[in-house]
PDB file of C-alpha atoms in Angstrom:
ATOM      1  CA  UNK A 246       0.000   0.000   0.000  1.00 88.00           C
ATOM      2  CA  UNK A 247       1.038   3.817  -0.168  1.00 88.00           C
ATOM      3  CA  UNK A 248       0.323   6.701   1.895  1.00 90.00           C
ATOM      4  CA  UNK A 249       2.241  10.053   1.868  1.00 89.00           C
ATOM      5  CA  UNK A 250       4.580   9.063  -0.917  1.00 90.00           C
ATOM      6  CA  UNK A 251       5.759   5.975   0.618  1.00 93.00           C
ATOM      7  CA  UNK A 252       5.192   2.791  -0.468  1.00 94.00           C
ATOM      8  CA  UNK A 253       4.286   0.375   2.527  1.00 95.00           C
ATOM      9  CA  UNK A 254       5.097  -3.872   2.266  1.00 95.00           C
ATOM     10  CA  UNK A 255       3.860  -6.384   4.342  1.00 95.00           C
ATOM     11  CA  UNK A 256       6.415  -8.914   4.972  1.00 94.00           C
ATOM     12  CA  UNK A 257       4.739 -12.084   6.991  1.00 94.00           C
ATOM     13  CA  UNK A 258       7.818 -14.344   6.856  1.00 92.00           C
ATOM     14  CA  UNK A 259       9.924 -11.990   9.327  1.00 91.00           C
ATOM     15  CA  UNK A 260       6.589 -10.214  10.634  1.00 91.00           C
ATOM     16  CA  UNK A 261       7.676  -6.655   9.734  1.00 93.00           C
ATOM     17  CA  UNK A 262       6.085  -3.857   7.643  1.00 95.00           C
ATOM     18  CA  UNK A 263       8.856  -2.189   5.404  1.00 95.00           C
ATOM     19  CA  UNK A 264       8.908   1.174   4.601  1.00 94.00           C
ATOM     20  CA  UNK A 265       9.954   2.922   1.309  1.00 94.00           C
ATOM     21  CA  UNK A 266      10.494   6.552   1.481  1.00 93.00           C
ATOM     22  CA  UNK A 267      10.092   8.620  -2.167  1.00 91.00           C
ATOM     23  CA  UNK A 268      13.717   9.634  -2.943  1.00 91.00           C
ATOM     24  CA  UNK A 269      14.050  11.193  -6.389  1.00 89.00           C
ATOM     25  CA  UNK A 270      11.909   9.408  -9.569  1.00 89.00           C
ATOM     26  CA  UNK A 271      11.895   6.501  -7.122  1.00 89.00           C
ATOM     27  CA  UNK A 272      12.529   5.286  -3.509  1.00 91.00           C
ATOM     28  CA  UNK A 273      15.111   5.338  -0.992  1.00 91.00           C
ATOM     29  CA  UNK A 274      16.289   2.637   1.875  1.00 92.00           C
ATOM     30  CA  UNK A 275      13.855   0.317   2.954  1.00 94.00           C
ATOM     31  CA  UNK A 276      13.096   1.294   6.299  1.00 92.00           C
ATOM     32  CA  UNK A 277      11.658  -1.249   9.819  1.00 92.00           C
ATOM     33  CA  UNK A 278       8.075  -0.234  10.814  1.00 92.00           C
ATOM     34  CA  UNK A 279       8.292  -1.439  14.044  1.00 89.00           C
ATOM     35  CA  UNK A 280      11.795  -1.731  16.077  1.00 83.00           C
ATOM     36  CA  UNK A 281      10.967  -5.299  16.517  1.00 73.00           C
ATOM     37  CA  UNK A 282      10.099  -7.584  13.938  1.00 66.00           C
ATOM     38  CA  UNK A 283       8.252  -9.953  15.884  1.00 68.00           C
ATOM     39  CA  UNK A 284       5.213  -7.607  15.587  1.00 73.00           C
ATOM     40  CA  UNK A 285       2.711 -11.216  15.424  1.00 87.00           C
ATOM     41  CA  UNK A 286       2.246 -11.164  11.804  1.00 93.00           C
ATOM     42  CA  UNK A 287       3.073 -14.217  10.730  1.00 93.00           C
ATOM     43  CA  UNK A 288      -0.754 -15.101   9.815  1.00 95.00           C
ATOM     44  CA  UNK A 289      -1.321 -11.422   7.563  1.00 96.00           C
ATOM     45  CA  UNK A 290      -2.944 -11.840   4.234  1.00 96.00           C
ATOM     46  CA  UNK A 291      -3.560  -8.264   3.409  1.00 97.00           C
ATOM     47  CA  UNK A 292      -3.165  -4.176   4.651  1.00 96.00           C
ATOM     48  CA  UNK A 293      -4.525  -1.314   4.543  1.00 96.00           C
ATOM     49  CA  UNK A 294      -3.093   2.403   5.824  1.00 95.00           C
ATOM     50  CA  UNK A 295      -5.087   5.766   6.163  1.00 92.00           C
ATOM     51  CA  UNK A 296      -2.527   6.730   8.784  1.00 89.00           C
ATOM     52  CA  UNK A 297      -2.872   4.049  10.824  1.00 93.00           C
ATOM     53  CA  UNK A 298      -2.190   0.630   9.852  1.00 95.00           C
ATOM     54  CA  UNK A 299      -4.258  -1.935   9.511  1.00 95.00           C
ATOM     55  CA  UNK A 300      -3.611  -5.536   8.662  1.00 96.00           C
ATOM     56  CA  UNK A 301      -5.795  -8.309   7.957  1.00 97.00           C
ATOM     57  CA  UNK A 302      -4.950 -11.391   9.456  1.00 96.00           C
ATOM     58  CA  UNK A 303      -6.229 -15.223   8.393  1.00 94.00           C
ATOM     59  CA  UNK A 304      -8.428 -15.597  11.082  1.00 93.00           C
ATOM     60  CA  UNK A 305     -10.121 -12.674  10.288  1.00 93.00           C
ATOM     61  CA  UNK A 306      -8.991 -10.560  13.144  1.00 94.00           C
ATOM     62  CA  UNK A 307      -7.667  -7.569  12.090  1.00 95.00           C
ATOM     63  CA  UNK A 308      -4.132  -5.921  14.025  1.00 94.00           C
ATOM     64  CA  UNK A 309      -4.236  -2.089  13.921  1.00 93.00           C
ATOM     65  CA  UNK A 310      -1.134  -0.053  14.479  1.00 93.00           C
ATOM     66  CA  UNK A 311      -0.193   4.097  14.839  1.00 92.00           C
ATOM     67  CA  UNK A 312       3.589   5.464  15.026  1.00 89.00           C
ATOM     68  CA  UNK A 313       4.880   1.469  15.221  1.00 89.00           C
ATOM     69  CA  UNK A 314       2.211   0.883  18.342  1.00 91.00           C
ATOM     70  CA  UNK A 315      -0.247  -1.908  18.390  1.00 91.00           C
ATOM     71  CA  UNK A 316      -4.102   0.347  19.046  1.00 92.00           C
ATOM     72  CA  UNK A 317      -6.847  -1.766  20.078  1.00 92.00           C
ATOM     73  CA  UNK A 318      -9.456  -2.675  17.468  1.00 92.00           C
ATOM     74  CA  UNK A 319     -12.282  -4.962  18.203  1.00 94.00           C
ATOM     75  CA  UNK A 320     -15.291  -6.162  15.681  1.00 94.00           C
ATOM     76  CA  UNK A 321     -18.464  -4.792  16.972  1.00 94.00           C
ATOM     77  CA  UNK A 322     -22.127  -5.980  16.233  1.00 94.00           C
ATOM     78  CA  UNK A 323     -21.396  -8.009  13.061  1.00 93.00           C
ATOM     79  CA  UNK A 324     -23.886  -9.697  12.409  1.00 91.00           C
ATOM     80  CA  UNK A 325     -21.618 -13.183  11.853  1.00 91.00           C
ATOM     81  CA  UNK A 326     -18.295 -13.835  12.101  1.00 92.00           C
ATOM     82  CA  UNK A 327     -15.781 -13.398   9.068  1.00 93.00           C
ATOM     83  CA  UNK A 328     -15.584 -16.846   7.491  1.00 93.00           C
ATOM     84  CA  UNK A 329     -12.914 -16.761   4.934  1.00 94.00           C
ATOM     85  CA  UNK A 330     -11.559 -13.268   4.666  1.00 96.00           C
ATOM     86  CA  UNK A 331      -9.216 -12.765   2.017  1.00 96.00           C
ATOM     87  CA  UNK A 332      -8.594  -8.577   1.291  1.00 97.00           C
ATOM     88  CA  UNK A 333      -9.470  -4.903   2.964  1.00 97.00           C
ATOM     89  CA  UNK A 334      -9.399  -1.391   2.086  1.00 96.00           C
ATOM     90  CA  UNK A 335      -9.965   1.546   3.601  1.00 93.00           C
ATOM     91  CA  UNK A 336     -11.483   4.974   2.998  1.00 91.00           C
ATOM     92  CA  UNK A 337     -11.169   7.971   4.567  1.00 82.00           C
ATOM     93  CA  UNK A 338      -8.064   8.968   6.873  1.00 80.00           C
ATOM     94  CA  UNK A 339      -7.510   6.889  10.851  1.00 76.00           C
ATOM     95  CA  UNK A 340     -10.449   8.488  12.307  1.00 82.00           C
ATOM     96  CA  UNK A 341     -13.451   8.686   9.656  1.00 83.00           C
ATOM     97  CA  UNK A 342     -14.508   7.058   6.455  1.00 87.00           C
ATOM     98  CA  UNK A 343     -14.619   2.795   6.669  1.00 93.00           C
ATOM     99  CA  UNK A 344     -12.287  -0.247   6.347  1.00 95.00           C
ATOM    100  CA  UNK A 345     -13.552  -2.753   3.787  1.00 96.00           C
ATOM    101  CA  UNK A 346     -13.587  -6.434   4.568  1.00 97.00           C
ATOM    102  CA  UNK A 347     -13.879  -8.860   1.753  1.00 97.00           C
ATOM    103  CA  UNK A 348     -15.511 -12.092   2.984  1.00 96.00           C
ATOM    104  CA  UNK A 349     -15.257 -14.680   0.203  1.00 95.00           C
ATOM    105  CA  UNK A 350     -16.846 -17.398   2.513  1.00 93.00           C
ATOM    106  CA  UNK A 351     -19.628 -15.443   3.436  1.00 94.00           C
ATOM    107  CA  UNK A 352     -19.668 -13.902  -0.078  1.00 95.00           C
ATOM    108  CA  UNK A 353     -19.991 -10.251   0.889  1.00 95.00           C
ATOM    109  CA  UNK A 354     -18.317  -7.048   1.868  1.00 96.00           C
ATOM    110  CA  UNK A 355     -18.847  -5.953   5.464  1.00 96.00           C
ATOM    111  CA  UNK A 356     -18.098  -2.263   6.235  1.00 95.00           C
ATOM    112  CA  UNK A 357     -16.836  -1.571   9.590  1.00 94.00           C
ATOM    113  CA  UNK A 358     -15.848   1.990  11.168  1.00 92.00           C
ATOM    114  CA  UNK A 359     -12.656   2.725  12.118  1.00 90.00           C
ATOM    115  CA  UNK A 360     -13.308   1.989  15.574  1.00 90.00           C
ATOM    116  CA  UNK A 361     -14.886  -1.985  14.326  1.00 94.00           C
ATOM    117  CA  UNK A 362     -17.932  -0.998  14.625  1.00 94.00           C
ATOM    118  CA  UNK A 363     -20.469  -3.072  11.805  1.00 95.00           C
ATOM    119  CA  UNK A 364     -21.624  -0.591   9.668  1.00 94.00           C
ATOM    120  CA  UNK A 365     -23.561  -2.421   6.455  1.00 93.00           C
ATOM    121  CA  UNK A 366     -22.748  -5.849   4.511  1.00 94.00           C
ATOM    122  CA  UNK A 367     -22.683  -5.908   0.450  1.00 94.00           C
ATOM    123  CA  UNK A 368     -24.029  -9.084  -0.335  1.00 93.00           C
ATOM    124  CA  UNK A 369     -24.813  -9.994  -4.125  1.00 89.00           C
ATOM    125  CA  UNK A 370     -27.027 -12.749  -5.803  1.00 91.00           C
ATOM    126  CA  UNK A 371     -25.654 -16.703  -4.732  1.00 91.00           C
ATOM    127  CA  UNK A 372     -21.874 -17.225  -6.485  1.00 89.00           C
ATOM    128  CA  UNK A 373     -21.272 -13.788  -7.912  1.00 89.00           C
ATOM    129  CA  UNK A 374     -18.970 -13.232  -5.273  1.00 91.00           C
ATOM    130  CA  UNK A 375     -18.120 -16.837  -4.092  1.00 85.00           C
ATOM    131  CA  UNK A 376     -14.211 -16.267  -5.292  1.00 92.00           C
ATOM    132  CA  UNK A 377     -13.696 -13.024  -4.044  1.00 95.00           C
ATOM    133  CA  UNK A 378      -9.851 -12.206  -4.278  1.00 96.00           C
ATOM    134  CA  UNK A 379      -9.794  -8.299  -3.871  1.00 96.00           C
ATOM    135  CA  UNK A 380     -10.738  -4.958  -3.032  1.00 97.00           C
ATOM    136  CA  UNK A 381      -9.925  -1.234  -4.077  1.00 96.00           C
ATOM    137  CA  UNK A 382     -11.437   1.814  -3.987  1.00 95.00           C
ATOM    138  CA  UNK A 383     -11.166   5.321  -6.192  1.00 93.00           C
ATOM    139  CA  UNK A 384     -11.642   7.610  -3.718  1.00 87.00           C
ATOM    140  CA  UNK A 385     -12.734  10.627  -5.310  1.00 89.00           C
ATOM    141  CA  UNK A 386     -15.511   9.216  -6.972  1.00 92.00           C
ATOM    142  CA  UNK A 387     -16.343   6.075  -4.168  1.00 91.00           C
ATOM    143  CA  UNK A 388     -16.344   3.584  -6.624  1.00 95.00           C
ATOM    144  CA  UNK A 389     -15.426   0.412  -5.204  1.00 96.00           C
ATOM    145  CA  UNK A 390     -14.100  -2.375  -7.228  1.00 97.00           C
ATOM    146  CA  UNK A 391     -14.371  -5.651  -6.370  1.00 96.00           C
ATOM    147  CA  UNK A 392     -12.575  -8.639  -8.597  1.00 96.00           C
ATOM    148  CA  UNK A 393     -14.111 -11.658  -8.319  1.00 95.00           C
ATOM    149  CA  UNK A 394     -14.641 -14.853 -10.227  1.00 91.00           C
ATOM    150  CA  UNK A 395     -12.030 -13.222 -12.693  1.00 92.00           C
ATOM    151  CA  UNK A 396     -14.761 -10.272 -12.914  1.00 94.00           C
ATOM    152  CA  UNK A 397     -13.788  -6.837 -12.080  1.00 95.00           C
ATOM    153  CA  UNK A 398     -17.323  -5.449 -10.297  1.00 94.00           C
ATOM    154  CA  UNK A 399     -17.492  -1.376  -9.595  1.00 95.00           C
ATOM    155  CA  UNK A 400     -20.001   0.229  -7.201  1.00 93.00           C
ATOM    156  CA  UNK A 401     -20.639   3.311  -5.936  1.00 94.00           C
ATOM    157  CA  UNK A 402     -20.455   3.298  -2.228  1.00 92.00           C
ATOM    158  CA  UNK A 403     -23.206   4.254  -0.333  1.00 86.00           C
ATOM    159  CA  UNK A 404     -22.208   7.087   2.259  1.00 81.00           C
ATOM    160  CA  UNK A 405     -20.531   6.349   6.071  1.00 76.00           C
ATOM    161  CA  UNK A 406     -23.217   6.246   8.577  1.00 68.00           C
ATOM    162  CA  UNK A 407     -22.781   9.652  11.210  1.00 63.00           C
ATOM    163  CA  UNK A 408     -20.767  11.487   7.652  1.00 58.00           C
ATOM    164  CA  UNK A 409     -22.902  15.127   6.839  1.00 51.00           C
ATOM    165  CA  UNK A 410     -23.194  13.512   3.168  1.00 52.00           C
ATOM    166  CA  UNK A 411     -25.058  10.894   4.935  1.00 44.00           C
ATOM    167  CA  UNK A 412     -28.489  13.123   5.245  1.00 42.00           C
ATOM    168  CA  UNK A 413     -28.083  13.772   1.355  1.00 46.00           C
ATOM    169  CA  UNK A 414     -28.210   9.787   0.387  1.00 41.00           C
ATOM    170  CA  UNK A 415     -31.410   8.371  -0.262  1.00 42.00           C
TER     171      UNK A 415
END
């Protein structure tokens, strides 16, 4: 992922995020996220920044850190557990806008707030989404692609719940 100019790889084998800051047409030294690199990441399948970090993890919890620091992050009124997660992405910056969970065993999206807090569920007609593999999002417009059975999908996003362009969505 990128944010600010630098370019942002999870690295599960030795449980580290690497940083790559711009340096001229390209980047400079790769740089240690967290001063240890036993951060528990050994079981991350995907990530997400918006200032924070947020990283996905095979059991479908997800680890959230700030400045190299582990935040707490807990799911909150989903309406089922995460069955086979398998991407996220986020909107917004570390306090508003929504992180993106792609389910493919539930086939849907669930939209949490950046606290975990269940916001809404995408859900499509049985199989459309039964391979879903990823998740991104063009931000100025809120069109959120979704690839799945070897389909790219686009939607516009409905608004975040408690956001002023909330009262002007049907």
């Amino acid at each position: 992922d990128a944010y600010e100019g630098r370019l942002y790889v999870l690295d599960v084998k030795e449980e580290m995020i690497w940083r790559l800051p711009p340096a001229g047409s390209g980047f400079g030294n790769v740089e240690g996220y967290f001063e240890d690199s036993r951060s528990g990441l050994s079981s991350g399948i995907d990530m997400t920044i918006d200032g924070a970090i947020s990283v996905l993890m095979s059991d479908g919890q997800i680890a959230r850190f700030f400045g190299g620091e582990r935040q707490p992050f807990e799911f909150q009124a989903l309406p089922q557990p995460l069955v086979r997660p398998v991407a996220m992405v986020n909107e917004g910056d570390a306090e508003q806008g929504a992180l993106y969970l792609a389910d493919a065993g539930a086939e849907s999206i669930v939209a949490l707030d950046k606290s975990g807090r269940f916001l809404y569920q995408i859900k499509a007609e049985p199989g459309l989404l039964a391979d879903l593999e990823d998740l991104a999002i063009e931000k100025t417009s809120r069109t959120l692609y979704v690839l799945a059975n070897d389909t790219l999908y686009a939607m516009a996003l409905p608004p975040v719940p408690g956001t002023p362009e909330m009262s002007e969505w049907p």
